[in-house]
Amino acid sequence: MTNHLLWAPQAWIAGAWQHDVLLRVGSNGCWAEVQANQPAPAAAQVLPGPVLPGLVDAHSHAFQRAFAGLAERRDGAQDDFWSWRTRMYGVALRITPAQLRAVATQLYTELLRGGYTQVCEFHYLHHSESGAPYADPLAMSRALVDAAATAGIGLTLLPVLYQRAGFDQATLRGDQRRFAADLPQVLALRDGVRALAAPLVDAGVAVHSLRAVPPEALHALVRAVAHDPGPIHIHIAEQTAEVHDCLAATGTRPIEWLARELPLDARWQLVHATHALPAEIDAVAASGAGVVLCPSTEANLGDGLADLPRWLAGSTPLALGSDSQVCRHWPEELRWLEYGQRLTLQQRNVAARPDIGMPSTAAHLYGRSLAGGAAAAGFDHWGLAVGARADLLVLNQRAPGLLGVPGTHWLDALVFATEAPAFSQVWVAGRRVVAGGVHGAAAAAEDSFQAAMQALWA
């Protein structure tokens, strides 16, 4: 790919559309040159439409793709996150490494078609169905790495520290037996994934939640990763029950406890953070940590709505996650993010910021997600900029939601008027993985996925 030249009629650079953009891919798969207002060289490959940077999917549980759409019935008097979780555990207890590879490959091809070019995998399925360790401790991690390689997506693998079932319980429950991982195991998984030296793959660590990890283990984790640049992710304040339990156990709310007790910094990513008070949001902003919102999953599970205006008002990095995989298309996630606020506040264009020159809701949310996703995955550079990985999306201007729309409103129409992926091409590290809206590995991935689903649900 040395000096491979691309040329786009329009490209989204530094928060605005630029015209006649020359893009040179370096031998390392990163952008070596990005210049606007350049005529198309004879040697350049002309891209067939406007170009956007890909987004990072900052929170994924790949195995839950096998459960998407299968928890939408209620047989009892009530259904909530906790009853959904019990049913989801049934899949977690059955899936094998080979099935996980098939499910993740299908998911990752779908994420690419949906405009994600990197995925952060919050990975807690470590052990065999019985709970005993595999002979190869990396068996489930390798399944995800192999799936990412097949799909051609970048992967940040986050092995999860998971030690107890709740604040008042010393151990995990029987149906959580595959998740057990103490600090030495998590660090060994992180280092084992890094040692694979797989292209486009890196690793950090994750903490399942405050309820799942005792304070002394959290402090030990902080000491262990003090000099490691990798990201640190944690589920926090997703459910009101979690907030109440944390108050009962510690006298403080989850985000309040985290910000007070641990030295948060830019490596930390708070996933969901749905139930946060203004003072907690301000404390996170002051720490430099980021927040990862998962709008479609939070809606599907009945989690509640984050205080989006407060998060956006500060400097907190904000990223998107597909989480339970009921949606694999980032424009729809942004639509859910804004529409939840509109329904609650009875206002329109809640996320727009004309006061800072951002009258477009879609452009503001996309720009924040672009920067926040990079931090969540551990990247210093991201987007159409020299030094960033050479990822891009080509818009299909003939997609139903984009057809005839003026160029000034392409992002608005993509987020609020387009109901399906509208990317004709997707490139990762200078390599085209989606062409004509079709992933090259889609047919084989679909066959393997269907076989895995039949085995899991027979």
XYZ file of C-alpha atoms in Angstrom:
458
model
C 0.000 0.000 0.000
C 3.045 2.313 -0.155
C 2.027 5.624 -1.767
C -1.394 4.247 -2.677
C -3.379 7.279 -3.817
C -7.086 7.924 -3.320
C -9.049 10.998 -4.340
C -12.471 12.057 -3.065
C -14.758 14.766 -4.454
C -15.652 15.723 -0.854
C -14.338 14.569 2.522
C -15.135 15.382 6.154
C -11.936 16.862 7.565
C -11.596 18.635 10.928
C -15.355 19.005 11.295
C -16.277 20.301 7.848
C -16.686 19.207 4.240
C -13.595 19.845 2.113
C -13.492 19.499 -1.668
C -11.162 17.682 -4.083
C -9.295 15.766 -1.397
C -6.139 13.776 -2.083
C -5.492 10.911 0.353
C -2.209 9.014 0.338
C -1.925 5.729 2.243
C 1.502 5.060 3.724
C 3.188 1.680 3.952
C 2.062 1.411 7.596
C -1.625 1.605 6.673
C -1.923 5.176 7.963
C -2.555 8.427 6.143
C 0.701 9.842 4.830
C -0.946 12.803 3.109
C -4.361 14.484 3.303
C -4.813 17.585 1.147
C -7.922 19.410 0.001
C -8.333 21.410 -3.207
C -6.152 19.069 -5.247
C -6.893 17.911 -8.806
C -7.213 14.158 -9.152
C -3.834 12.685 -10.211
C -3.926 10.163 -13.046
C -2.544 7.523 -10.659
C -5.217 8.079 -7.991
C -8.215 5.838 -7.410
C -11.268 8.091 -7.548
C -13.735 7.308 -4.771
C -17.372 7.287 -5.911
C -18.828 9.691 -3.375
C -18.311 11.875 -0.303
C -15.976 10.431 2.319
C -16.341 10.261 6.106
C -13.982 8.852 8.740
C -15.141 5.553 10.246
C -16.295 5.477 13.850
C -15.101 3.355 16.763
C -17.689 1.030 18.289
C -16.517 1.646 21.848
C -18.531 -1.058 23.629
C -19.356 -4.485 22.232
C -20.330 -7.882 23.618
C -19.951 -9.894 20.414
C -21.560 -13.078 21.724
C -24.805 -11.196 22.354
C -25.295 -10.938 18.588
C -26.578 -14.523 18.977
C -29.297 -13.211 21.319
C -30.402 -10.097 19.438
C -34.141 -10.221 18.737
C -34.709 -13.221 20.986
C -35.686 -11.438 24.197
C -38.612 -9.370 22.947
C -41.427 -11.265 24.679
C -42.725 -11.057 28.238
C -44.293 -14.042 29.960
C -44.487 -12.657 33.517
C -45.810 -9.574 35.234
C -42.626 -7.582 34.651
C -39.570 -7.596 32.413
C -36.465 -5.487 33.015
C -32.694 -5.520 32.680
C -32.271 -8.171 35.350
C -34.717 -10.657 33.806
C -33.129 -10.011 30.397
C -29.707 -10.691 31.915
C -30.829 -14.060 33.274
C -32.009 -15.128 29.821
C -28.837 -13.780 28.196
C -26.745 -15.926 30.537
C -28.289 -18.975 28.862
C -26.429 -18.070 25.659
C -23.251 -17.207 27.535
C -23.237 -20.635 29.176
C -23.562 -22.544 25.893
C -21.502 -20.783 23.243
C -18.246 -22.490 22.192
C -15.095 -20.860 20.816
C -15.985 -21.975 17.287
C -19.508 -20.599 17.639
C -18.188 -17.353 19.100
C -15.857 -16.994 16.118
C -18.800 -17.442 13.744
C -21.068 -15.063 15.637
C -18.362 -12.411 15.983
C -17.391 -12.650 12.308
C -21.011 -12.028 11.313
C -21.239 -9.134 13.761
C -18.000 -7.537 12.637
C -18.998 -7.647 8.959
C -22.269 -5.971 9.937
C -20.479 -3.321 11.993
C -18.267 -2.504 9.028
C -21.294 -2.124 6.764
C -22.776 0.108 9.482
C -19.788 2.455 9.432
C -17.658 1.212 12.320
C -14.024 0.454 11.486
C -12.783 -0.367 15.011
C -14.512 -2.259 17.831
C -13.751 -2.341 21.554
C -14.673 -5.808 22.778
C -15.664 -5.881 26.473
C -14.750 -9.526 26.835
C -15.734 -11.614 29.855
C -16.386 -15.054 28.331
C -13.100 -16.669 29.336
C -13.702 -20.266 30.464
C -15.292 -23.460 29.198
C -18.991 -24.231 29.614
C -18.273 -25.982 32.930
C -16.358 -22.980 34.250
C -13.034 -24.810 34.056
C -10.234 -22.966 32.242
C -9.510 -23.970 28.680
C -6.166 -25.665 28.033
C -5.444 -22.518 26.020
C -6.512 -19.609 28.248
C -6.771 -17.460 25.106
C -9.276 -19.777 23.396
C -12.204 -17.332 23.506
C -9.976 -14.307 22.943
C -8.450 -15.961 19.866
C -11.954 -16.531 18.510
C -12.538 -12.775 18.581
C -9.118 -11.958 17.137
C -9.689 -14.462 14.310
C -13.158 -13.021 13.647
C -11.757 -9.492 13.435
C -9.057 -10.646 11.021
C -11.614 -12.367 8.788
C -13.865 -9.318 8.751
C -11.004 -6.821 8.429
C -12.043 -4.635 11.343
C -9.717 -3.160 13.958
C -10.074 -4.656 17.439
C -9.318 -3.401 20.944
C -9.787 -6.447 23.187
C -10.637 -5.683 26.809
C -10.450 -8.734 29.116
C -12.751 -8.107 32.064
C -12.028 -8.260 35.784
C -15.048 -10.074 37.252
C -14.944 -11.541 40.777
C -18.286 -11.383 42.602
C -22.024 -11.348 41.934
C -22.830 -8.213 43.921
C -21.760 -5.738 46.573
C -22.807 -8.103 49.377
C -21.530 -11.332 47.776
C -17.994 -12.703 47.958
C -18.096 -14.873 44.836
C -19.826 -15.265 41.497
C -23.059 -17.192 41.013
C -23.062 -20.526 39.238
C -24.484 -19.021 36.052
C -21.544 -16.572 35.976
C -18.897 -19.303 36.123
C -17.476 -18.600 32.669
C -16.772 -14.977 33.593
C -14.451 -15.449 36.581
C -11.171 -13.553 36.213
C -8.902 -12.080 38.861
C -6.246 -9.451 38.227
C -3.363 -11.812 37.286
C -5.650 -13.591 34.805
C -6.828 -10.316 33.235
C -3.291 -9.038 32.827
C -2.180 -12.384 31.375
C -5.032 -12.247 28.833
C -4.136 -8.672 27.894
C -0.486 -9.547 27.451
C -1.332 -12.774 25.613
C -3.451 -10.907 23.073
C -0.707 -8.345 22.556
C 1.845 -11.124 22.090
C -0.187 -12.477 19.165
C 0.908 -9.343 17.292
C -2.160 -9.653 15.087
C -2.637 -6.799 12.587
C -5.085 -4.106 13.712
C -5.406 -5.706 17.180
C -4.447 -4.277 20.564
C -5.634 -4.813 24.131
C -6.454 -2.936 27.303
C -8.373 -4.018 30.400
C -11.892 -3.671 31.736
C -13.691 -3.816 35.065
C -17.142 -5.341 34.854
C -18.673 -2.964 37.424
C -18.281 -1.774 40.999
C -20.685 -4.467 42.122
C -18.562 -7.185 40.477
C -15.118 -6.165 41.785
C -14.152 -5.437 45.412
C -12.420 -2.121 46.143
C -9.076 -3.702 46.997
C -8.968 -5.367 43.583
C -9.733 -2.055 41.881
C -6.875 -0.359 43.695
C -4.580 -3.249 42.743
C -5.610 -2.842 39.098
C -4.797 0.862 39.203
C -1.321 0.082 40.527
C -0.772 -2.681 37.974
C -1.609 -0.517 34.948
C -0.086 2.703 36.232
C 2.422 2.838 33.366
C 0.398 1.049 30.694
C -1.121 3.239 27.953
C -4.008 0.876 27.199
C -7.633 1.905 27.814
C -9.576 0.920 30.955
C -13.340 0.432 30.584
C -16.012 -0.069 33.249
C -19.797 -0.505 33.262
C -21.188 2.048 35.697
C -24.531 3.497 36.828
C -26.457 1.693 34.094
C -29.367 0.703 36.342
C -31.099 2.431 39.239
C -30.840 -0.805 41.242
C -27.060 -0.608 40.893
C -27.109 2.959 42.211
C -29.254 1.965 45.190
C -27.057 -1.047 45.971
C -23.905 1.067 45.783
C -25.419 3.653 48.116
C -26.343 0.921 50.571
C -22.891 -0.679 50.437
C -20.656 2.402 50.309
C -22.765 5.419 51.203
C -22.025 6.958 47.799
C -23.305 6.696 44.238
C -21.255 4.641 41.716
C -19.742 7.482 39.676
C -19.228 9.532 42.827
C -17.340 6.613 44.406
C -15.229 6.004 41.299
C -14.232 9.648 40.899
C -13.429 10.004 44.591
C -11.556 6.740 45.166
C -9.585 6.168 41.963
C -7.192 8.358 39.961
C -9.270 8.595 36.801
C -7.563 9.853 33.660
C -8.016 9.817 29.889
C -7.574 6.029 29.732
C -10.773 5.454 31.716
C -14.048 4.959 29.837
C -17.303 4.945 31.804
C -19.790 2.796 29.919
C -23.470 3.856 30.138
C -23.194 6.325 33.069
C -26.956 6.613 32.625
C -27.846 7.621 36.167
C -25.406 10.438 36.877
C -26.016 13.604 38.842
C -24.641 16.926 37.565
C -21.877 16.906 40.181
C -20.826 13.420 39.038
C -20.746 14.497 35.388
C -18.623 17.488 36.347
C -16.239 15.241 38.316
C -15.778 12.969 35.296
C -15.131 15.989 33.072
C -12.508 17.265 35.496
C -10.745 13.879 35.544
C -10.296 13.632 31.761
C -12.117 10.282 31.603
C -14.553 9.504 28.786
C -18.108 8.206 28.670
C -19.476 5.547 26.302
C -23.192 5.749 25.548
C -25.102 2.838 23.976
C -28.463 4.371 23.032
C -30.156 1.441 21.295
C -29.189 -1.037 24.016
C -30.073 1.363 26.822
C -33.495 1.791 25.200
C -33.913 -1.942 24.575
C -33.109 -2.779 28.204
C -35.140 0.040 29.705
C -32.071 1.524 31.369
C -33.149 5.148 31.219
C -31.752 8.242 29.518
C -28.410 9.865 30.174
C -28.222 13.597 30.825
C -26.910 14.238 27.332
C -27.024 18.052 27.479
C -24.864 18.043 30.606
C -22.357 15.598 29.109
C -22.158 17.657 25.918
C -21.797 20.953 27.772
C -18.424 19.928 29.178
C -15.238 18.562 27.697
C -15.906 14.887 28.437
C -14.983 12.629 25.495
C -18.153 10.878 24.307
C -18.205 7.601 22.364
C -20.832 5.215 21.011
C -21.209 1.479 21.642
C -23.346 -1.221 20.027
C -23.313 -3.237 23.300
C -26.013 -5.958 22.982
C -26.027 -5.709 19.150
C -29.694 -4.851 18.618
C -28.297 -2.124 16.336
C -25.064 -2.307 14.303
C -25.285 1.042 12.470
C -23.888 4.214 14.046
C -26.225 6.727 12.346
C -29.135 4.968 14.038
C -27.340 5.130 17.395
C -26.948 8.891 16.975
C -30.615 9.172 16.039
C -31.629 7.288 19.206
C -29.308 9.470 21.255
C -30.994 12.664 20.074
C -34.570 11.377 19.894
C -34.522 10.190 23.507
C -33.746 13.741 24.548
C -36.406 15.212 22.269
C -39.072 12.970 23.767
C -38.038 13.786 27.315
C -37.469 17.525 26.935
C -40.127 18.146 24.257
C -37.587 20.097 22.214
C -35.873 19.627 18.861
C -32.171 19.572 17.974
C -31.192 19.241 21.612
C -27.578 18.337 20.790
C -27.021 21.207 18.361
C -24.610 23.908 19.570
C -25.091 27.036 17.475
C -23.343 28.980 20.245
C -20.051 27.303 19.255
C -20.742 27.251 15.531
C -22.340 23.774 15.435
C -25.983 24.256 14.377
C -26.136 20.687 13.006
C -27.168 18.116 15.626
C -25.753 15.284 13.536
C -22.433 17.010 12.927
C -21.977 17.851 16.602
C -22.776 14.312 17.800
C -20.685 12.727 15.053
C -17.697 14.940 15.799
C -17.857 14.212 19.523
C -18.226 10.478 18.853
C -15.306 10.533 16.428
C -12.937 12.004 19.010
C -14.337 10.087 21.970
C -14.220 6.761 20.150
C -10.558 7.243 19.342
C -9.782 7.746 23.032
C -11.871 4.713 23.987
C -9.870 2.503 21.625
C -6.533 3.909 22.739
C -5.687 5.937 19.606
C -3.849 9.243 19.654
C -4.829 9.994 16.041
C -8.096 9.250 14.256
C -9.999 10.486 11.230
C -8.843 11.873 7.915
C -5.561 13.275 9.207
C -1.900 12.501 8.661
C -0.765 9.777 11.059
C -4.216 8.326 11.650
C -5.078 4.884 10.379
C -6.289 5.010 6.782
C -9.962 4.245 7.424
C -12.837 5.823 5.532
C -16.489 5.471 4.553
C -17.870 6.426 1.147
C -21.455 7.681 1.195
C -23.904 6.259 -1.311
C -25.571 9.446 -2.523
C -28.348 7.420 -4.135
C -29.406 5.812 -0.862
C -33.071 6.649 -0.167
C -32.343 9.060 2.674
C -29.568 10.880 0.802
C -30.919 11.059 -2.723
C -31.234 14.683 -3.800
C -30.095 16.106 -0.458
C -27.776 19.156 -0.717
C -24.218 18.421 0.314
C -24.416 20.810 3.254
C -26.982 18.467 4.850
C -25.548 15.022 4.081
C -24.746 14.251 7.716
C -28.167 15.475 8.852
C -29.907 13.235 6.333
C -27.636 10.270 7.071
C -28.564 10.355 10.766
C -32.192 11.459 10.655
C -33.571 10.323 7.289
C -31.711 7.127 6.427
C -33.012 3.862 7.855
C -30.303 1.473 6.642
C -26.518 1.580 6.137
C -25.766 4.008 3.322
C -22.048 3.379 2.799
C -21.053 2.114 -0.626
C -17.446 1.479 0.428
C -15.611 0.970 3.712
C -11.819 1.041 3.967
C -9.677 -0.051 6.931
C -5.926 0.630 7.054
C -5.893 1.426 3.347
C -7.744 -1.743 2.354
C -11.277 -1.803 0.942
C -13.403 -4.315 2.884
C -16.875 -3.251 1.713
C -17.634 -2.520 -1.948
C -21.052 -1.728 -3.378
C -22.418 -1.941 0.157
C -21.419 -5.625 0.353
C -18.734 -7.118 2.573
C -16.459 -9.517 0.723
C -16.708 -12.173 3.436
C -20.461 -11.772 3.974
C -21.681 -14.959 2.284
C -19.301 -17.271 4.156
C -19.891 -15.403 7.419
C -23.656 -15.725 7.061
C -23.443 -19.477 6.464
C -21.255 -19.987 9.539
C -23.454 -17.711 11.628
C -26.596 -19.570 10.627
C -25.010 -22.909 11.558
C -23.934 -21.509 14.943
C -27.403 -20.148 15.618
C -29.024 -23.465 14.745
C -26.672 -25.264 17.144
C -27.281 -22.733 19.922
C -31.071 -22.623 19.567
C -31.935 -26.155 18.429
